[in-house]
mmCIF file with all atom_site columns, C-alpha atoms and ligand atoms in Angstrom:
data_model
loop_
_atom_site.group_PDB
_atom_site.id
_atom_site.type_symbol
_atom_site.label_atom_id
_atom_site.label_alt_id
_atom_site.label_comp_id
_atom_site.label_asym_id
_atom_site.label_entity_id
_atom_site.label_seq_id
_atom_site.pdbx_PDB_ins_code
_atom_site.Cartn_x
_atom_site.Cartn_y
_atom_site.Cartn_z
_atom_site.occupancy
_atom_site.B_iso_or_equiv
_atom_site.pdbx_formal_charge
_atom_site.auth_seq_id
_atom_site.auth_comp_id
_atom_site.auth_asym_id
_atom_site.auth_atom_id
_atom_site.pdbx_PDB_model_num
ATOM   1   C  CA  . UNK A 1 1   ? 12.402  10.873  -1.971  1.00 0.00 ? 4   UNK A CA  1
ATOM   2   C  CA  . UNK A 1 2   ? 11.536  7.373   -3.136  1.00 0.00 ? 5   UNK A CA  1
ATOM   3   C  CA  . UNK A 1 3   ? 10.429  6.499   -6.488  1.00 0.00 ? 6   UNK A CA  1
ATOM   4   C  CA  . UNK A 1 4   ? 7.351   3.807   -6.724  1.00 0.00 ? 7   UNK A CA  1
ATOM   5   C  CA  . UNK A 1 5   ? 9.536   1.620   -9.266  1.00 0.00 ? 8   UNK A CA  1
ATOM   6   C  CA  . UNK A 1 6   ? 12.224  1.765   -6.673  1.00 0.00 ? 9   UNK A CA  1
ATOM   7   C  CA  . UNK A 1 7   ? 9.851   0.847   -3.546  1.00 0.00 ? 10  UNK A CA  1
ATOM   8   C  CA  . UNK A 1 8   ? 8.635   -2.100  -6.281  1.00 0.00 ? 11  UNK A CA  1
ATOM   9   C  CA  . UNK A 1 9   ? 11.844  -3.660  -6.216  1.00 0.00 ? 12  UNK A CA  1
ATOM   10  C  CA  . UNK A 1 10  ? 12.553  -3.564  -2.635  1.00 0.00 ? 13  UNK A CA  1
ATOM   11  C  CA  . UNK A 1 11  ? 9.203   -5.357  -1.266  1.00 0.00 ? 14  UNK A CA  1
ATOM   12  C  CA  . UNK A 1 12  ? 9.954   -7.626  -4.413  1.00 0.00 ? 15  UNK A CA  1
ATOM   13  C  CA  . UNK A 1 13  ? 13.229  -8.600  -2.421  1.00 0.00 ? 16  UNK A CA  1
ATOM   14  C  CA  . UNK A 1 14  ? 11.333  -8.146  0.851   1.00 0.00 ? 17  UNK A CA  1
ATOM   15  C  CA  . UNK A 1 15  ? 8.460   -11.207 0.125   1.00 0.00 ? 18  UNK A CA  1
ATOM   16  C  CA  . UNK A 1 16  ? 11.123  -12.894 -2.022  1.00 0.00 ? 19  UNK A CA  1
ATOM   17  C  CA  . UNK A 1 17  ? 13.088  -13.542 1.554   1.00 0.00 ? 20  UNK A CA  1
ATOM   18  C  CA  . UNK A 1 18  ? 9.788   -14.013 3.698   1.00 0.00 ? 21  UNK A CA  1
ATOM   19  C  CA  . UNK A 1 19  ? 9.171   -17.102 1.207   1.00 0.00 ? 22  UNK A CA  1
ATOM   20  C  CA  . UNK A 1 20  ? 5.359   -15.042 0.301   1.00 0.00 ? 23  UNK A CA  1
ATOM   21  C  CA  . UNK A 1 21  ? 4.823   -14.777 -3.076  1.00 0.00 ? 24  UNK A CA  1
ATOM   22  C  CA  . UNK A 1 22  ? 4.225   -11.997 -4.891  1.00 0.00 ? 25  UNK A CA  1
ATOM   23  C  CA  . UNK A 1 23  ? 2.025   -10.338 -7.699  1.00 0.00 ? 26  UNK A CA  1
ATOM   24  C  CA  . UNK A 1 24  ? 1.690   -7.121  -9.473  1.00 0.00 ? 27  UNK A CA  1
ATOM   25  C  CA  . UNK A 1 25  ? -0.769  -5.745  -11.887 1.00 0.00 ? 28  UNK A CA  1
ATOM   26  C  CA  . UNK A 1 26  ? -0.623  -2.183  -13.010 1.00 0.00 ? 29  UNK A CA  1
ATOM   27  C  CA  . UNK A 1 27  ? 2.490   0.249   -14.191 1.00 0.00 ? 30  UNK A CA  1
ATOM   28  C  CA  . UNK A 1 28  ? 4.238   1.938   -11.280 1.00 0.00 ? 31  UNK A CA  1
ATOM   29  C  CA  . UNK A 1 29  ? 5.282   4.959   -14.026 1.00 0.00 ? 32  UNK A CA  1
ATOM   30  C  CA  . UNK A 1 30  ? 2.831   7.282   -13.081 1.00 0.00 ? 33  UNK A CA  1
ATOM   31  C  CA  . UNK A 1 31  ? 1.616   10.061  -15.078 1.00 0.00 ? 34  UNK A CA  1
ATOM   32  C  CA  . UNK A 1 32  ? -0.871  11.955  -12.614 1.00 0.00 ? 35  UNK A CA  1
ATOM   33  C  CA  . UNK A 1 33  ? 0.993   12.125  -9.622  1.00 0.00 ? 36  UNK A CA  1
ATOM   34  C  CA  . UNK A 1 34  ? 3.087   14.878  -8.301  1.00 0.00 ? 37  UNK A CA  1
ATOM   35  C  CA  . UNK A 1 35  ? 6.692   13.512  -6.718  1.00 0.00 ? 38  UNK A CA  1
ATOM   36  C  CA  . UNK A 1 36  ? 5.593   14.305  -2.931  1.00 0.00 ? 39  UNK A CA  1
ATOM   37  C  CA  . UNK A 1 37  ? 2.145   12.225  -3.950  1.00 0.00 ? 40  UNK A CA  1
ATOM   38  C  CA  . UNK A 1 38  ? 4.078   9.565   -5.206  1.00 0.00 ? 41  UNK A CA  1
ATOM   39  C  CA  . UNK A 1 39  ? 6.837   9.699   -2.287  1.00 0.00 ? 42  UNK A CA  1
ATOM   40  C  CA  . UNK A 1 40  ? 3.814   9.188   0.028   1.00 0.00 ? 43  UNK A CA  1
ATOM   41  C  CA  . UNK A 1 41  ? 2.220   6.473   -1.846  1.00 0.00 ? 44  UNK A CA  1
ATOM   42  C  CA  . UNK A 1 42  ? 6.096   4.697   -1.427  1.00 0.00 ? 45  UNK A CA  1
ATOM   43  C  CA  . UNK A 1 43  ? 5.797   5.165   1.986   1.00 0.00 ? 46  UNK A CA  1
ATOM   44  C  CA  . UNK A 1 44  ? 2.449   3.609   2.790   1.00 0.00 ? 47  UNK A CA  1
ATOM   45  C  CA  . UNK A 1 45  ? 3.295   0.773   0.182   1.00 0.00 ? 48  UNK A CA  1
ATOM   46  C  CA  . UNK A 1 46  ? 6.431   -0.131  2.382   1.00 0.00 ? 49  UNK A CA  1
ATOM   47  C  CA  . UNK A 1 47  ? 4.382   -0.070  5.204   1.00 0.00 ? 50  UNK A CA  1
ATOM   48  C  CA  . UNK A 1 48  ? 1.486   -1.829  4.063   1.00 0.00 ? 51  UNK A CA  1
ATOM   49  C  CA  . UNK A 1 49  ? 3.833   -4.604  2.571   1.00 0.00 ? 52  UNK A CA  1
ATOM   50  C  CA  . UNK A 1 50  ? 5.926   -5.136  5.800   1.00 0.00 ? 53  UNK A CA  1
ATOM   51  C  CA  . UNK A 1 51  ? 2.797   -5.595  7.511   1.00 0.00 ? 54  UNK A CA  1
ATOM   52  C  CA  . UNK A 1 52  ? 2.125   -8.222  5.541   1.00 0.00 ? 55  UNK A CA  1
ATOM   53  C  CA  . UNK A 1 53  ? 5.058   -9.812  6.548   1.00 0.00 ? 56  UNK A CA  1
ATOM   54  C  CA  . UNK A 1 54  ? 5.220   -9.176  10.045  1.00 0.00 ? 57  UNK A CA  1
ATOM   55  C  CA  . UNK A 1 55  ? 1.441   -10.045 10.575  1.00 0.00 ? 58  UNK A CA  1
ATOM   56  C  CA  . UNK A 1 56  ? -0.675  -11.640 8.417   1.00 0.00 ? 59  UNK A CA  1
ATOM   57  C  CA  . UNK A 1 57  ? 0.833   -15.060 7.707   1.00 0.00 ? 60  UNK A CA  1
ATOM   58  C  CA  . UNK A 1 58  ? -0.434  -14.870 3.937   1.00 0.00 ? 61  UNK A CA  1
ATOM   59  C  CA  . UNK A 1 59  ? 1.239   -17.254 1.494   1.00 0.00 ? 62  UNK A CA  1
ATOM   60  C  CA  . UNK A 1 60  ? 0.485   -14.413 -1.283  1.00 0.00 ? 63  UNK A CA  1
ATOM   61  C  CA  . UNK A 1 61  ? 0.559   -10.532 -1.604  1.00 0.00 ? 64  UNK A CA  1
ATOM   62  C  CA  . UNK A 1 62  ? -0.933  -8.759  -4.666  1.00 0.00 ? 65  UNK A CA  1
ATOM   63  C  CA  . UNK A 1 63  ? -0.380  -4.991  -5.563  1.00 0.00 ? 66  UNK A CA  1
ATOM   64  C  CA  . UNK A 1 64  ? -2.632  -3.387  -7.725  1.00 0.00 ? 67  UNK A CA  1
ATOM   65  C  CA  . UNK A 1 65  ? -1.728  -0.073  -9.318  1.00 0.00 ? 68  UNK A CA  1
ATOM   66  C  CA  . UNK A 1 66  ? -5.142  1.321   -10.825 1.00 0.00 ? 69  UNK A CA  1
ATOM   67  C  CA  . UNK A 1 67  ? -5.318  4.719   -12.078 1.00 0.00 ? 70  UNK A CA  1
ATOM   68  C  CA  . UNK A 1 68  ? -8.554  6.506   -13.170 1.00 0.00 ? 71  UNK A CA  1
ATOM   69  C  CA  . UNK A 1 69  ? -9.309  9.598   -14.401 1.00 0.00 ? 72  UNK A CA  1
ATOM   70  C  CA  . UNK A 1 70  ? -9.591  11.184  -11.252 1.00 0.00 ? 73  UNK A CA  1
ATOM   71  C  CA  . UNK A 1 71  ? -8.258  9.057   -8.968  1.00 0.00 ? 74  UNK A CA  1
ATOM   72  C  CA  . UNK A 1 72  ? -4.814  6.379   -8.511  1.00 0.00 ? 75  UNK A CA  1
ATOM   73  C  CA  . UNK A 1 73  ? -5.761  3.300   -6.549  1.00 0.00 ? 76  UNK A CA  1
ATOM   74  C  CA  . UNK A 1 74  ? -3.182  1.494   -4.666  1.00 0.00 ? 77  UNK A CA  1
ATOM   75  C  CA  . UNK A 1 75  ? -4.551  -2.462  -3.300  1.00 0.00 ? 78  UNK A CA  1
ATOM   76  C  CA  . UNK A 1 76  ? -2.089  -4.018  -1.431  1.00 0.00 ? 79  UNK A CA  1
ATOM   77  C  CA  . UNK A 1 77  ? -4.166  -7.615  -1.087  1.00 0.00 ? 80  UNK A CA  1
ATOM   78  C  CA  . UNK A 1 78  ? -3.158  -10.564 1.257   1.00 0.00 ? 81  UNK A CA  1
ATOM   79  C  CA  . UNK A 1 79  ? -4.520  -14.289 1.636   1.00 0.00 ? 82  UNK A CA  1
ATOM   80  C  CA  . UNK A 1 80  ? -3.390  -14.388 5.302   1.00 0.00 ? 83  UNK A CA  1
ATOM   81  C  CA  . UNK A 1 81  ? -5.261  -14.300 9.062   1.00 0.00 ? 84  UNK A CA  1
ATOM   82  C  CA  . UNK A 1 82  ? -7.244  -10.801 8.394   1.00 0.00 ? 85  UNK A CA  1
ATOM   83  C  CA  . UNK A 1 83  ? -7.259  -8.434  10.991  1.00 0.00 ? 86  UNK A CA  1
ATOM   84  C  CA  . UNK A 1 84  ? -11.025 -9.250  12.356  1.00 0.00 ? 87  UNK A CA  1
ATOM   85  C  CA  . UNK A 1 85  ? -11.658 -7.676  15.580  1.00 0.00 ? 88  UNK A CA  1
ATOM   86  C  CA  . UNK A 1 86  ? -8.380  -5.855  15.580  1.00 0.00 ? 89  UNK A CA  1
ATOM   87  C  CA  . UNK A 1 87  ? -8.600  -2.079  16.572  1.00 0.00 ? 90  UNK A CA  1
ATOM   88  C  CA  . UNK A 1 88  ? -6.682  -0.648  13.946  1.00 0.00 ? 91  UNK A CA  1
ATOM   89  C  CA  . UNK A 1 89  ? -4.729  2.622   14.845  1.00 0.00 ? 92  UNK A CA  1
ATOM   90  C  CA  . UNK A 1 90  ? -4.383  0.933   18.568  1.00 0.00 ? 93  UNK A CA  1
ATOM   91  C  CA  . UNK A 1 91  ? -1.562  -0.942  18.893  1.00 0.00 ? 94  UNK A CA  1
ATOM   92  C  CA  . UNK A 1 92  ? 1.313   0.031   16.626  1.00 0.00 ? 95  UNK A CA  1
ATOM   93  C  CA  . UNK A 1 93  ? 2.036   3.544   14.314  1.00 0.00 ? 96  UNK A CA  1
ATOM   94  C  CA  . UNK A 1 94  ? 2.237   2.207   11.022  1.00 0.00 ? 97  UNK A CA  1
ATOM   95  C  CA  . UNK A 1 95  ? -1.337  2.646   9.687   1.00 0.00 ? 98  UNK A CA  1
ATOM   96  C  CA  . UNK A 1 96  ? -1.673  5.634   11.832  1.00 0.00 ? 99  UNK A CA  1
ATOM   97  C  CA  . UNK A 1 97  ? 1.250   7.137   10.059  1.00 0.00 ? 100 UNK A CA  1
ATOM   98  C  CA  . UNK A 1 98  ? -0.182  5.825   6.442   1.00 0.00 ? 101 UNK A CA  1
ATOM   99  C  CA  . UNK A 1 99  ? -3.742  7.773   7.697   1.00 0.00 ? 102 UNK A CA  1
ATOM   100 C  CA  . UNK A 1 100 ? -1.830  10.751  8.344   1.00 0.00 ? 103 UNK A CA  1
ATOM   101 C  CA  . UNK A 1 101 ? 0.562   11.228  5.612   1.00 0.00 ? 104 UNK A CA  1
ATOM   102 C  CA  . UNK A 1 102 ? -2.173  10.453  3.032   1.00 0.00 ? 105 UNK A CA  1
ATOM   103 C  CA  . UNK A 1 103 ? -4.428  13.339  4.429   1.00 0.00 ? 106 UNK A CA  1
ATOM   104 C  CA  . UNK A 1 104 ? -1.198  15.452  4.115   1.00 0.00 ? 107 UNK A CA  1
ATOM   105 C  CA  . UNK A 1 105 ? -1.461  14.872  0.158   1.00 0.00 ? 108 UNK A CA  1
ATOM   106 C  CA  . UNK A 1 106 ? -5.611  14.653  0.318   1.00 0.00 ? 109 UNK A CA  1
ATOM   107 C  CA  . UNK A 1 107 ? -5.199  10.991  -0.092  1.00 0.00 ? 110 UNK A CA  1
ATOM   108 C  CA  . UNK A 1 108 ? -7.352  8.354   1.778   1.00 0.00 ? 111 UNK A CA  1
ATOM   109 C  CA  . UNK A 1 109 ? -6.962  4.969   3.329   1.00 0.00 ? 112 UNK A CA  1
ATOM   110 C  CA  . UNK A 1 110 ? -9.481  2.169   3.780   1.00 0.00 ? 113 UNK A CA  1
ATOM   111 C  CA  . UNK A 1 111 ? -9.061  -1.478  4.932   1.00 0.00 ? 114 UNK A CA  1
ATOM   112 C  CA  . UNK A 1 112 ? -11.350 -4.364  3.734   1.00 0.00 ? 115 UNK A CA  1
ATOM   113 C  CA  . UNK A 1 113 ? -11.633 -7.832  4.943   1.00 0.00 ? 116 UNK A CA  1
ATOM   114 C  CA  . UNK A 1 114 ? -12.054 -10.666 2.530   1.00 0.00 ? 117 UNK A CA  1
ATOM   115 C  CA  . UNK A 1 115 ? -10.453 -13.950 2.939   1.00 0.00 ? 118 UNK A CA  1
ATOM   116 C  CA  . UNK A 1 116 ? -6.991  -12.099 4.504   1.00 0.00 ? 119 UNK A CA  1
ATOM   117 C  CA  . UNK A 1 117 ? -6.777  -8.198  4.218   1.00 0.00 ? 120 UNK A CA  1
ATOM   118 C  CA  . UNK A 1 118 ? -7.068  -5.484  1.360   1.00 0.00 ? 121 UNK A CA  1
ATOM   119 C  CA  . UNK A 1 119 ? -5.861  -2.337  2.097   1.00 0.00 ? 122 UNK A CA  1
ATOM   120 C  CA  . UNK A 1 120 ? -6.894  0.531   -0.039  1.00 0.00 ? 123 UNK A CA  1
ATOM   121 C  CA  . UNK A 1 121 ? -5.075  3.738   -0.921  1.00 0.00 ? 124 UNK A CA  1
ATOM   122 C  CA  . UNK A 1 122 ? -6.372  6.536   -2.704  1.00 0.00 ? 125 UNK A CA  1
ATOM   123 C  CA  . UNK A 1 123 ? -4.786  9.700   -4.134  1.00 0.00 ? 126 UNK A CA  1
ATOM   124 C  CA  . UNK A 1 124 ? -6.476  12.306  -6.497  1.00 0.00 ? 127 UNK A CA  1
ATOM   125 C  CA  . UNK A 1 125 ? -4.444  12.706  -9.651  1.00 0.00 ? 128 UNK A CA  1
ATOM   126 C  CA  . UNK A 1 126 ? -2.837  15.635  -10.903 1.00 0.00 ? 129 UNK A CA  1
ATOM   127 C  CA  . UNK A 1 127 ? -3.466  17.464  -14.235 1.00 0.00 ? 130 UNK A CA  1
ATOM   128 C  CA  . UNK A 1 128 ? -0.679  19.535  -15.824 1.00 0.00 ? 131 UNK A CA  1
HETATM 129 P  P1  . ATP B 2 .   ? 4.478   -0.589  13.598  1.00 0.00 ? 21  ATP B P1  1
HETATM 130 O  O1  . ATP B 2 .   ? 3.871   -0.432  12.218  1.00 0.00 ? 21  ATP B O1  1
HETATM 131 O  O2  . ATP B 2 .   ? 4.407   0.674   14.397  1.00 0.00 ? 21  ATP B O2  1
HETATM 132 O  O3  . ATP B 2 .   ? 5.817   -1.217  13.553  1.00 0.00 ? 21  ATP B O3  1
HETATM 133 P  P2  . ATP B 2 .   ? 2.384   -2.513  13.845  1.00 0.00 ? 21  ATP B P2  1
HETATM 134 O  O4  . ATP B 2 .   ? 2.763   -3.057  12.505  1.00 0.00 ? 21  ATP B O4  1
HETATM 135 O  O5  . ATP B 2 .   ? 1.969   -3.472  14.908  1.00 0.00 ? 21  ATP B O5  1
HETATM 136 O  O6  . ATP B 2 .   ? 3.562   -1.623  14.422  1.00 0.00 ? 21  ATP B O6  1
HETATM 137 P  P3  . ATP B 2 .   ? 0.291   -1.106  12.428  1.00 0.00 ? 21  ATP B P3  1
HETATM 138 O  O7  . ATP B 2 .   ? 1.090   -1.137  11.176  1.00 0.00 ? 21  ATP B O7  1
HETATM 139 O  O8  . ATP B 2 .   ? -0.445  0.161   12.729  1.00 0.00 ? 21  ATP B O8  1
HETATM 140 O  O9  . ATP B 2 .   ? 1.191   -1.445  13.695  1.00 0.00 ? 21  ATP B O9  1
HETATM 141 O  O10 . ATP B 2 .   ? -0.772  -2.298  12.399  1.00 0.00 ? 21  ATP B O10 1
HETATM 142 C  C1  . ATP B 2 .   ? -1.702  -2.425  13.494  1.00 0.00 ? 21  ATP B C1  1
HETATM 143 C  C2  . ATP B 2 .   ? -2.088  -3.872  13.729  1.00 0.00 ? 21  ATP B C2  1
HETATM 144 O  O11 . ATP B 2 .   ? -2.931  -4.331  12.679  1.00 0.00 ? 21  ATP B O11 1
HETATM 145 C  C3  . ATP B 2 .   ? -0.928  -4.853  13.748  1.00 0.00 ? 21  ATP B C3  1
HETATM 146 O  O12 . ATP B 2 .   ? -0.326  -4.924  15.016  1.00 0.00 ? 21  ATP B O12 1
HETATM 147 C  C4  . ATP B 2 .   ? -1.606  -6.173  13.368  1.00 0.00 ? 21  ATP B C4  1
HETATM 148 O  O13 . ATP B 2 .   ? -2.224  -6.749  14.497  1.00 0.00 ? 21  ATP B O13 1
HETATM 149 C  C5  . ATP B 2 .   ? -2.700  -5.709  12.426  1.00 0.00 ? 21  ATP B C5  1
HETATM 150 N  N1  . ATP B 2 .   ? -2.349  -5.864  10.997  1.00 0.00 ? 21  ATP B N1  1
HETATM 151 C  C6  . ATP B 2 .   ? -1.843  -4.913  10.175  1.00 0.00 ? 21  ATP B C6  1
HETATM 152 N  N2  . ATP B 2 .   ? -1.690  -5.349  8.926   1.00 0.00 ? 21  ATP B N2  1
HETATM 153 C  C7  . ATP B 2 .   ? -2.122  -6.644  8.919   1.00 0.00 ? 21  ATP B C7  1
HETATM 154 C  C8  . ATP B 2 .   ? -2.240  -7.674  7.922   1.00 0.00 ? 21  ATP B C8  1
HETATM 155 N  N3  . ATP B 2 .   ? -1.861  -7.457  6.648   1.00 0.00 ? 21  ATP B N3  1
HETATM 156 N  N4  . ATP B 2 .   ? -2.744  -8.886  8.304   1.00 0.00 ? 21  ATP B N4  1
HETATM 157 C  C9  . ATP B 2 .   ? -3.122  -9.121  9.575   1.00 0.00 ? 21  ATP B C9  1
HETATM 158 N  N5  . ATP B 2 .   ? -3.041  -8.178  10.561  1.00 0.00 ? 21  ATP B N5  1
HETATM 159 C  C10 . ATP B 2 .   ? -2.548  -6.960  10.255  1.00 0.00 ? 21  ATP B C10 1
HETATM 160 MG MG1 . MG  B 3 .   ? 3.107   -1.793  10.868  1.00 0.00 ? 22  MG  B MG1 1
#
């Protein structure tokens, strides 16, 4: 499986070479989250990023890491075209995939628009 500091580091490299610059607020040493949870949220952060690349023509990608006490939040933010009009789970697998491997770990996904595209991810935390 795939650590979150380690997925950090490669979409670091990723935007570095796609000349989109890149911001991140929050710890990606998670407390609350069990290693499948956090293998998941690797996953979808991969995806989410390389979406950024291959689509939205952004100039800027922000990740925000925010846990709660129920909850850890995920943002992966862009400044590029936004995907008005676009049917979402129509055209490729990625966010499909995201949708589906979330639910596996009784996560949730949600995309917003405003002024390029913020995807959400959600996934309940875990108390020991
Ligand atoms: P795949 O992920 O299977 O390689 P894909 O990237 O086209 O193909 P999805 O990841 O499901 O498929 O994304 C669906 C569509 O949503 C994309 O084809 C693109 O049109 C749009 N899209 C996704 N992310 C963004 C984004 N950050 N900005 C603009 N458009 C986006
Ligand atoms: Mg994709």
């Amino acid at each position: 499986g795939i650590r979150l500091e380690d997925e950090l580091i490669r979409i670091r490299q990723l935007l570095q070479a796609a000349e989109i610059e890149f911001r991140l607020e929050g710890s990606a040493r998670l407390a609350n989250t069990s290693l499948i949870t956090e293998n998941v949220l690797s996953m979808c952060l991969k995806e989410a990023v390389t979406n950024v690349v291959k689509h939205s023509g952004a100039t800027l990608c922000q990740v925000l890491i925010e846990p709660s006490r129920t909850d850890l939040l995920i943002k992966v933010k862009d400044n590029g075209t936004g995907m008005e009009g676009i049917n979402l789970y129509d055209k490729g697998h990625g966010l499909q995939g995201m949708r589906e491997r979330l639910e596996f770990v009784n996560g949730s996904m949600e995309v917003l628009q405003d002024q390029g595209t913020m995807l959400i991810i959600k996934v309940p935390n875990v108390f020991k």
